[in-house]
Amino acid sequence: MSGRREASPLRALPRRRLLARLALGWERLWPALWPPLGVVGLFLLVALLGLPLLLPSWLRPFLTFFFLLAAIYAGIRGFRGLSVPRPAEADRRLEAASGLAHRPLAALADRPAGNDPVALAVWEAHRRRASASIQSLRVGLPRPGLAKRDPIALRAGLGLALGAALVVAGAEAPERLRRALVPEFGLAVAAPGLRLEAWVTPPAYTNAAPIFLDLAGGEVTVPQGSRLQVALSGGSGGAPELQLGAEATPFRALDAQSWAAEARLDQGARMAIRRGGSEVAGWSLTVQADQPPTARFTDAPARAQRGLALRLPWQAADDWGLAGVVAEFRLAARPQAPAHAIDINLPSVQPREATGIAGPDLSAHPWAGLEVEVQLLARDGAGQEGRSDPARVTLPERAFTHPVAVALITLRKALSLDPTARREARAELDRLSGAPEAFEHDTTTFLALRSARHRLQRDQRPQAVDEVQELMWETALALEEGRADRTARALEQARAELREALEQQLREQAEREQAEQQDRTPEQAQEQERQAQEQRAETDRRIQELRDAIRQHLEALAERLQQENAEAMTTDPQNRLMDRRDLERRTDRMRDANREQRPQDAERELAELEEMLRALEEGRTPQNEAAERNRQQRQRGQQQMGVVQDMVRRQTQMLDSGHRRAEAETQRQEAERRARQLQNRAPWSRPPQQPEPPAAQPNPAEAETRTEAAREAMTQRALRRALGEVMQQFGDLTGEIPAPLGRADQAMREAQEALAQGGDARTPQQTAIRELQEGGRQMAQQMQRQFGQGEPGEGEGEGEGEGEMFGQGQGEGGQEGGQENAQGQGPGRDPLGRRSREAPGAQDNGSDTRVPDEAELLRTRRIQEELRKRGAERTRPQEELDYIDRLLRRF
């Protein structure tokens, strides 16, 4: 038993000695392997970072050979003096690792020299103690001792650098290693990072989008006069050149690795970009020539059926769009005279084809009553002109009955035919002024005749004839019409000029608002502000001219009333005085609105002023005026509520778009999160069958989402501005603005700011919809309280259409006699049963409707809110969502 116990530790001794020899071998081998492995690691780091690719191809093999020599030299130095561990050295390592003293393993192998029994017994006891001590024999971990040779841990830094370089190289790691190891003598390798962009910008007058050229080449058709722009960066081979046909143009250098070139394309040719003797890209360009515009008369020019206008049916076309159409008139009897041109308004901005009928009134022109030759002149954006075939027509002229007026008009036409016949004209003027009884001894007429006569004698300028003809025309009109008619014409002209100035101011204001959204230099901003001040000053002058014309016309009307014993018009002077004060207040408000940059309000005041002037001329009584004003105010209120209804619909569409955009953004973020998780994984940890994720590229969906949000921010801004105008107009109409409209304006402002910042605007948009609906309901109630149900003959339920705009049903009072019309089946009715403007005898859009009671309003409002809430749940079936949209559109 004792022999077996002693033999058990010795049985494991050979295996432990083998492990000890292996540990000793690793401790000697690893310090010898580290220098050449460090050189190899340094070479891998340089290769993975792509540094050899920056060297010429002939120099890369020398770099590889240098690293090879360095690795061999380090290996020779490391393996010098390396020996295999002996068994005795393994025993010493075991004894040292186990902490055994007196070398027990050597004692187990030793034998006594003699045969003394006492000595043998002592030796046997010593062997047993040695066998017992080696039962806990350990090999221990290898300790190569690199820390002493590398105290600053360069090996750890090299390992971290290799890992980072491998992540940076990614999928290109094998290719970089191959190109660093394999020599590439005589191979032309395209330098990485080469980027080429080429596009063609058509002329501005074409309104065409830029054309981006395919780098693969092909055929491209561009408008004549387009600008070609090419940008090239990266690569190798020196500066490139642009070859357009037989002409070669070098690129201009932007920096050390970037070049650009431009060229004007006036004719088709083969275009190529060459660099280093080779062609980088090439295209076949076909230039589309800009054809001149065409113009023609669709029918022969003639006098209009009514009035003194001339009817000119015209048609014009151009391949890229018309810039303008002009009608030129030349006197047939004197073709060498300067032509008289009249601009013809186009139906839109730069239409490619336009047709219309111009109706200029040339009865006041000196050529009226004479035969002229008219020709159409069309221009395009490139400055090309196209002319129609000339047509002859006699200009309409006004008929005069006063004998002196007839003589003046005849003399005026004679001067048009022969401007040199001044002597004959002076003789005729002397004859007319010599018979003052023909014009009732009117001093003004006598002075005008003598002034025209002496001007023809003393002023030898060619323009003097035109000035005399204008004086003859004014004198003839004064004789034919009288003062009231003259002031009426002057008033009409002042009104037309003021309206034109206001329209021009509105157009310039819209252009400035568009320019504010773009980048402007301080000089451009100052120039635009200067132009705006000049336009406001011009409008102020037109307002003052209108005010003077109104004053003169009222004085002329008073004189005519006195002459006719006030039989033709209202005789109440107090009412006339009130009308005059009201007219002056209107002009004051127009001036204030113009100075405060509110041309819309000034234009509205002008429209109301024109209506007052028409009422004054027609002699309507104050009672009729009040009834007419009340009806117009009701109609204006209904139109404003219709605008609020349209705002609710537009705001709902924007809310739906916000829901769709939020869902798309959620899906996109989820896809990006998965892509980032996949990209953050190390290349060696990815499954073999899973390809490495591609590099991050711009997301077209994200860019489109940002563009749509910016576009909706502009739409939201327009809606808010329209709501402000409705609030101001309704406040002017009723004197009170519903509070929900103010809260809706605040919600729209928050939605606009959220959309401009790319955020979520759904919550303020929902608030705006609710407040708009409540504001519309309060507007209907306020209209009902202030203006009542309308006149007895206008139909029952004046305000019913106002409530129905916001989903409010009919009450019992509106059913009598109107069942068919309530269903939209009667003639002249819209789908909601209201009388349309085209209906026979219809004077008001809501003349047969009424405002529902409070219970109906609340019930309809709940139904409408429930429909909108369900319509916002996009998880519902598409058929149900379409049905809900149809229900909401009905209101």
Short mmCIF file of N, CA and C in Angstrom, two decimals, residues 655-753:
data_model
loop_
_atom_site.label_atom_id
_atom_site.label_comp_id
_atom_site.label_asym_id
_atom_site.label_seq_id
_atom_site.Cartn_x
_atom_site.Cartn_y
_atom_site.Cartn_z
N LEU A 655 -52.81 69.25 -41.54
CA LEU A 655 -52.71 68.33 -40.41
C LEU A 655 -52.54 66.89 -40.90
N ASP A 656 -53.31 66.51 -41.93
CA ASP A 656 -53.13 65.17 -42.50
C ASP A 656 -51.73 64.99 -43.05
N SER A 657 -51.22 66.02 -43.72
CA SER A 657 -49.84 65.93 -44.23
C SER A 657 -48.85 65.78 -43.09
N GLY A 658 -49.10 66.46 -41.96
CA GLY A 658 -48.21 66.30 -40.80
C GLY A 658 -48.24 64.90 -40.25
N HIS A 659 -49.43 64.27 -40.23
CA HIS A 659 -49.51 62.88 -39.77
C HIS A 659 -48.70 61.96 -40.67
N ARG A 660 -48.85 62.15 -42.00
CA ARG A 660 -48.10 61.29 -42.91
C ARG A 660 -46.60 61.52 -42.77
N ARG A 661 -46.21 62.77 -42.60
CA ARG A 661 -44.79 63.06 -42.47
C ARG A 661 -44.21 62.48 -41.18
N ALA A 662 -45.01 62.53 -40.08
CA ALA A 662 -44.53 61.96 -38.81
C ALA A 662 -44.36 60.46 -38.92
N GLU A 663 -45.31 59.79 -39.60
CA GLU A 663 -45.16 58.34 -39.77
C GLU A 663 -43.93 58.01 -40.61
N ALA A 664 -43.71 58.77 -41.68
CA ALA A 664 -42.52 58.52 -42.51
C ALA A 664 -41.25 58.79 -41.74
N GLU A 665 -41.26 59.82 -40.87
CA GLU A 665 -40.06 60.13 -40.09
C GLU A 665 -39.78 59.02 -39.08
N THR A 666 -40.84 58.47 -38.48
CA THR A 666 -40.65 57.37 -37.53
C THR A 666 -40.04 56.16 -38.22
N GLN A 667 -40.56 55.82 -39.38
CA GLN A 667 -40.00 54.68 -40.12
C GLN A 667 -38.56 54.94 -40.54
N ARG A 668 -38.27 56.18 -40.94
CA ARG A 668 -36.91 56.48 -41.35
C ARG A 668 -35.94 56.40 -40.18
N GLN A 669 -36.32 56.90 -39.01
CA GLN A 669 -35.46 56.84 -37.84
C GLN A 669 -35.23 55.40 -37.41
N GLU A 670 -36.27 54.58 -37.52
CA GLU A 670 -36.09 53.17 -37.17
C GLU A 670 -35.10 52.50 -38.12
N ALA A 671 -35.21 52.81 -39.42
CA ALA A 671 -34.27 52.23 -40.38
C ALA A 671 -32.85 52.73 -40.13
N GLU A 672 -32.70 54.01 -39.79
CA GLU A 672 -31.36 54.53 -39.51
C GLU A 672 -30.78 53.89 -38.25
N ARG A 673 -31.63 53.67 -37.24
CA ARG A 673 -31.13 53.05 -36.01
C ARG A 673 -30.63 51.64 -36.28
N ARG A 674 -31.36 50.88 -37.09
CA ARG A 674 -30.89 49.54 -37.43
C ARG A 674 -29.61 49.59 -38.24
N ALA A 675 -29.53 50.57 -39.16
CA ALA A 675 -28.31 50.68 -39.97
C ALA A 675 -27.11 51.04 -39.10
N ARG A 676 -27.30 51.94 -38.11
CA ARG A 676 -26.19 52.29 -37.23
C ARG A 676 -25.76 51.11 -36.38
N GLN A 677 -26.73 50.33 -35.88
CA GLN A 677 -26.36 49.15 -35.11
C GLN A 677 -25.54 48.17 -35.95
N LEU A 678 -25.93 48.00 -37.19
CA LEU A 678 -25.19 47.10 -38.06
C LEU A 678 -23.82 47.66 -38.41
N GLN A 679 -23.73 48.98 -38.58
CA GLN A 679 -22.46 49.58 -38.96
C GLN A 679 -21.47 49.62 -37.82
N ASN A 680 -21.98 49.74 -36.58
CA ASN A 680 -21.08 49.82 -35.42
C ASN A 680 -20.44 48.48 -35.07
N ARG A 681 -20.96 47.42 -35.61
CA ARG A 681 -20.36 46.12 -35.35
C ARG A 681 -19.04 45.99 -36.10
N ALA A 682 -18.04 45.35 -35.45
CA ALA A 682 -16.72 45.16 -36.09
C ALA A 682 -16.85 44.27 -37.31
N PRO A 683 -16.01 44.47 -38.33
CA PRO A 683 -16.13 43.66 -39.56
C PRO A 683 -15.96 42.17 -39.30
N TRP A 684 -15.03 41.80 -38.36
CA TRP A 684 -14.81 40.36 -38.15
C TRP A 684 -15.91 39.71 -37.31
N SER A 685 -16.77 40.58 -36.67
CA SER A 685 -17.85 40.02 -35.86
C SER A 685 -19.14 39.85 -36.64
N ARG A 686 -19.17 40.33 -37.90
CA ARG A 686 -20.38 40.18 -38.70
C ARG A 686 -20.46 38.77 -39.26
N PRO A 687 -21.66 38.27 -39.46
CA PRO A 687 -21.79 36.94 -40.08
C PRO A 687 -21.19 36.94 -41.48
N PRO A 688 -20.63 35.81 -41.91
CA PRO A 688 -19.99 35.76 -43.24
C PRO A 688 -20.96 36.08 -44.36
N GLN A 689 -22.22 35.66 -44.24
CA GLN A 689 -23.15 35.86 -45.33
C GLN A 689 -23.75 37.26 -45.33
N GLN A 690 -23.47 38.08 -44.30
CA GLN A 690 -24.05 39.40 -44.23
C GLN A 690 -23.08 40.43 -44.77
N PRO A 691 -23.39 41.18 -45.82
CA PRO A 691 -22.45 42.16 -46.36
C PRO A 691 -22.32 43.33 -45.41
N GLU A 692 -21.20 44.00 -45.56
CA GLU A 692 -20.93 45.16 -44.70
C GLU A 692 -21.84 46.31 -45.12
N PRO A 693 -22.41 47.05 -44.13
CA PRO A 693 -23.32 48.12 -44.49
C PRO A 693 -22.62 49.18 -45.31
N PRO A 694 -23.31 49.77 -46.26
CA PRO A 694 -22.69 50.80 -47.09
C PRO A 694 -22.43 52.07 -46.29
N ALA A 695 -21.58 52.89 -46.87
CA ALA A 695 -21.26 54.16 -46.22
C ALA A 695 -22.48 55.05 -46.20
N ALA A 696 -22.50 55.94 -45.20
CA ALA A 696 -23.64 56.83 -45.04
C ALA A 696 -23.74 57.77 -46.23
N GLN A 697 -24.93 57.85 -46.77
CA GLN A 697 -25.18 58.72 -47.91
C GLN A 697 -26.38 59.60 -47.59
N PRO A 698 -26.48 60.76 -48.28
CA PRO A 698 -27.64 61.63 -48.02
C PRO A 698 -28.94 60.91 -48.32
N ASN A 699 -29.89 61.08 -47.43
CA ASN A 699 -31.17 60.41 -47.55
C ASN A 699 -32.12 61.29 -48.36
N PRO A 700 -32.52 60.86 -49.58
CA PRO A 700 -33.44 61.69 -50.37
C PRO A 700 -34.77 61.89 -49.67
N ALA A 701 -35.26 60.88 -48.94
CA ALA A 701 -36.53 61.02 -48.25
C ALA A 701 -36.47 62.10 -47.18
N GLU A 702 -35.34 62.14 -46.45
CA GLU A 702 -35.19 63.16 -45.42
C GLU A 702 -35.14 64.56 -46.03
N ALA A 703 -34.40 64.72 -47.15
CA ALA A 703 -34.35 66.02 -47.82
C ALA A 703 -35.73 66.43 -48.33
N GLU A 704 -36.48 65.47 -48.89
CA GLU A 704 -37.82 65.78 -49.37
C GLU A 704 -38.73 66.17 -48.22
N THR A 705 -38.57 65.52 -47.05
CA THR A 705 -39.38 65.86 -45.89
C THR A 705 -39.10 67.28 -45.43
N ARG A 706 -37.80 67.65 -45.40
CA ARG A 706 -37.47 69.02 -45.01
C ARG A 706 -38.03 70.03 -46.00
N THR A 707 -37.96 69.72 -47.29
CA THR A 707 -38.49 70.63 -48.30
C THR A 707 -40.00 70.79 -48.15
N GLU A 708 -40.70 69.67 -47.91
CA GLU A 708 -42.14 69.74 -47.73
C GLU A 708 -42.51 70.54 -46.49
N ALA A 709 -41.73 70.36 -45.39
CA ALA A 709 -42.01 71.13 -44.17
C ALA A 709 -41.80 72.62 -44.41
N ALA A 710 -40.75 72.99 -45.16
CA ALA A 710 -40.52 74.41 -45.46
C ALA A 710 -41.65 74.97 -46.33
N ARG A 711 -42.12 74.16 -47.29
CA ARG A 711 -43.21 74.62 -48.14
C ARG A 711 -44.49 74.80 -47.33
N GLU A 712 -44.77 73.88 -46.41
CA GLU A 712 -45.96 74.01 -45.59
C GLU A 712 -45.83 75.17 -44.60
N ALA A 713 -44.59 75.51 -44.19
CA ALA A 713 -44.41 76.68 -43.33
C ALA A 713 -44.83 77.95 -44.07
N MET A 714 -44.49 78.03 -45.36
CA MET A 714 -44.92 79.18 -46.15
C MET A 714 -46.44 79.20 -46.31
N THR A 715 -47.05 78.01 -46.53
CA THR A 715 -48.50 77.93 -46.63
C THR A 715 -49.16 78.34 -45.32
N GLN A 716 -48.59 77.88 -44.19
CA GLN A 716 -49.13 78.25 -42.89
C GLN A 716 -49.04 79.76 -42.67
N ARG A 717 -47.95 80.35 -43.14
CA ARG A 717 -47.81 81.79 -43.01
C ARG A 717 -48.86 82.52 -43.83
N ALA A 718 -49.14 82.02 -45.04
CA ALA A 718 -50.17 82.64 -45.88
C ALA A 718 -51.55 82.51 -45.24
N LEU A 719 -51.85 81.33 -44.65
CA LEU A 719 -53.13 81.14 -43.98
C LEU A 719 -53.27 82.11 -42.81
N ARG A 720 -52.20 82.26 -42.04
CA ARG A 720 -52.27 83.17 -40.90
C ARG A 720 -52.49 84.61 -41.36
N ARG A 721 -51.82 84.99 -42.44
CA ARG A 721 -52.01 86.35 -42.96
C ARG A 721 -53.44 86.54 -43.45
N ALA A 722 -54.00 85.52 -44.12
CA ALA A 722 -55.39 85.62 -44.57
C ALA A 722 -56.33 85.72 -43.38
N LEU A 723 -56.04 84.97 -42.30
CA LEU A 723 -56.88 85.05 -41.10
C LEU A 723 -56.81 86.45 -40.50
N GLY A 724 -55.63 87.08 -40.50
CA GLY A 724 -55.53 88.45 -39.99
C GLY A 724 -56.37 89.42 -40.80
N GLU A 725 -56.38 89.24 -42.13
CA GLU A 725 -57.22 90.11 -42.96
C GLU A 725 -58.69 89.89 -42.67
N VAL A 726 -59.10 88.62 -42.49
CA VAL A 726 -60.50 88.33 -42.19
C VAL A 726 -60.89 88.95 -40.85
N MET A 727 -60.01 88.83 -39.85
CA MET A 727 -60.30 89.41 -38.53
C MET A 727 -60.45 90.93 -38.64
N GLN A 728 -59.58 91.57 -39.40
CA GLN A 728 -59.66 93.03 -39.53
C GLN A 728 -60.92 93.44 -40.28
N GLN A 729 -61.24 92.72 -41.36
CA GLN A 729 -62.43 93.06 -42.13
C GLN A 729 -63.70 92.81 -41.32
N PHE A 730 -63.74 91.71 -40.58
CA PHE A 730 -64.93 91.42 -39.79
C PHE A 730 -65.06 92.42 -38.64
N GLY A 731 -63.90 92.84 -38.08
CA GLY A 731 -63.95 93.87 -37.05
C GLY A 731 -64.45 95.19 -37.60
N ASP A 732 -64.04 95.57 -38.80
CA ASP A 732 -64.56 96.78 -39.42
C ASP A 732 -66.04 96.66 -39.72
N LEU A 733 -66.49 95.45 -40.01
CA LEU A 733 -67.88 95.25 -40.39
C LEU A 733 -68.81 95.26 -39.19
N THR A 734 -68.42 94.58 -38.13
CA THR A 734 -69.30 94.41 -36.97
C THR A 734 -68.82 95.14 -35.73
N GLY A 735 -67.56 95.60 -35.71
CA GLY A 735 -67.03 96.28 -34.54
C GLY A 735 -66.53 95.34 -33.46
N GLU A 736 -66.55 94.05 -33.70
CA GLU A 736 -66.11 93.08 -32.69
C GLU A 736 -65.50 91.87 -33.40
N ILE A 737 -64.39 91.37 -32.87
CA ILE A 737 -63.71 90.21 -33.44
C ILE A 737 -63.87 89.04 -32.48
N PRO A 738 -64.39 87.89 -32.91
CA PRO A 738 -64.52 86.74 -32.01
C PRO A 738 -63.17 86.35 -31.42
N ALA A 739 -63.17 86.07 -30.12
CA ALA A 739 -61.92 85.70 -29.43
C ALA A 739 -61.31 84.42 -29.97
N PRO A 740 -62.11 83.39 -30.36
CA PRO A 740 -61.46 82.16 -30.90
C PRO A 740 -60.60 82.43 -32.13
N LEU A 741 -60.93 83.45 -32.92
CA LEU A 741 -60.09 83.73 -34.08
C LEU A 741 -58.71 84.21 -33.65
N GLY A 742 -58.63 84.99 -32.57
CA GLY A 742 -57.33 85.40 -32.05
C GLY A 742 -56.52 84.22 -31.55
N ARG A 743 -57.20 83.27 -30.86
CA ARG A 743 -56.48 82.07 -30.41
C ARG A 743 -56.05 81.21 -31.59
N ALA A 744 -56.87 81.17 -32.63
CA ALA A 744 -56.47 80.43 -33.85
C ALA A 744 -55.25 81.07 -34.50
N ASP A 745 -55.18 82.41 -34.49
CA ASP A 745 -54.00 83.09 -35.03
C ASP A 745 -52.74 82.73 -34.24
N GLN A 746 -52.86 82.68 -32.90
CA GLN A 746 -51.70 82.30 -32.09
C GLN A 746 -51.27 80.86 -32.37
N ALA A 747 -52.25 79.94 -32.51
CA ALA A 747 -51.92 78.55 -32.81
C ALA A 747 -51.26 78.43 -34.19
N MET A 748 -51.75 79.21 -35.16
CA MET A 748 -51.12 79.17 -36.48
C MET A 748 -49.68 79.68 -36.42
N ARG A 749 -49.43 80.70 -35.60
CA ARG A 749 -48.05 81.19 -35.46
C ARG A 749 -47.15 80.11 -34.87
N GLU A 750 -47.62 79.40 -33.86
CA GLU A 750 -46.83 78.31 -33.28
C GLU A 750 -46.60 77.20 -34.30
N ALA A 751 -47.62 76.88 -35.09
CA ALA A 751 -47.44 75.85 -36.13
C ALA A 751 -46.44 76.30 -37.18
N GLN A 752 -46.49 77.58 -37.56
CA GLN A 752 -45.54 78.09 -38.55
C GLN A 752 -44.11 78.00 -38.02
N GLU A 753 -43.87 78.38 -36.77
CA GLU A 753 -42.53 78.31 -36.20
C GLU A 753 -42.05 76.87 -36.11
#
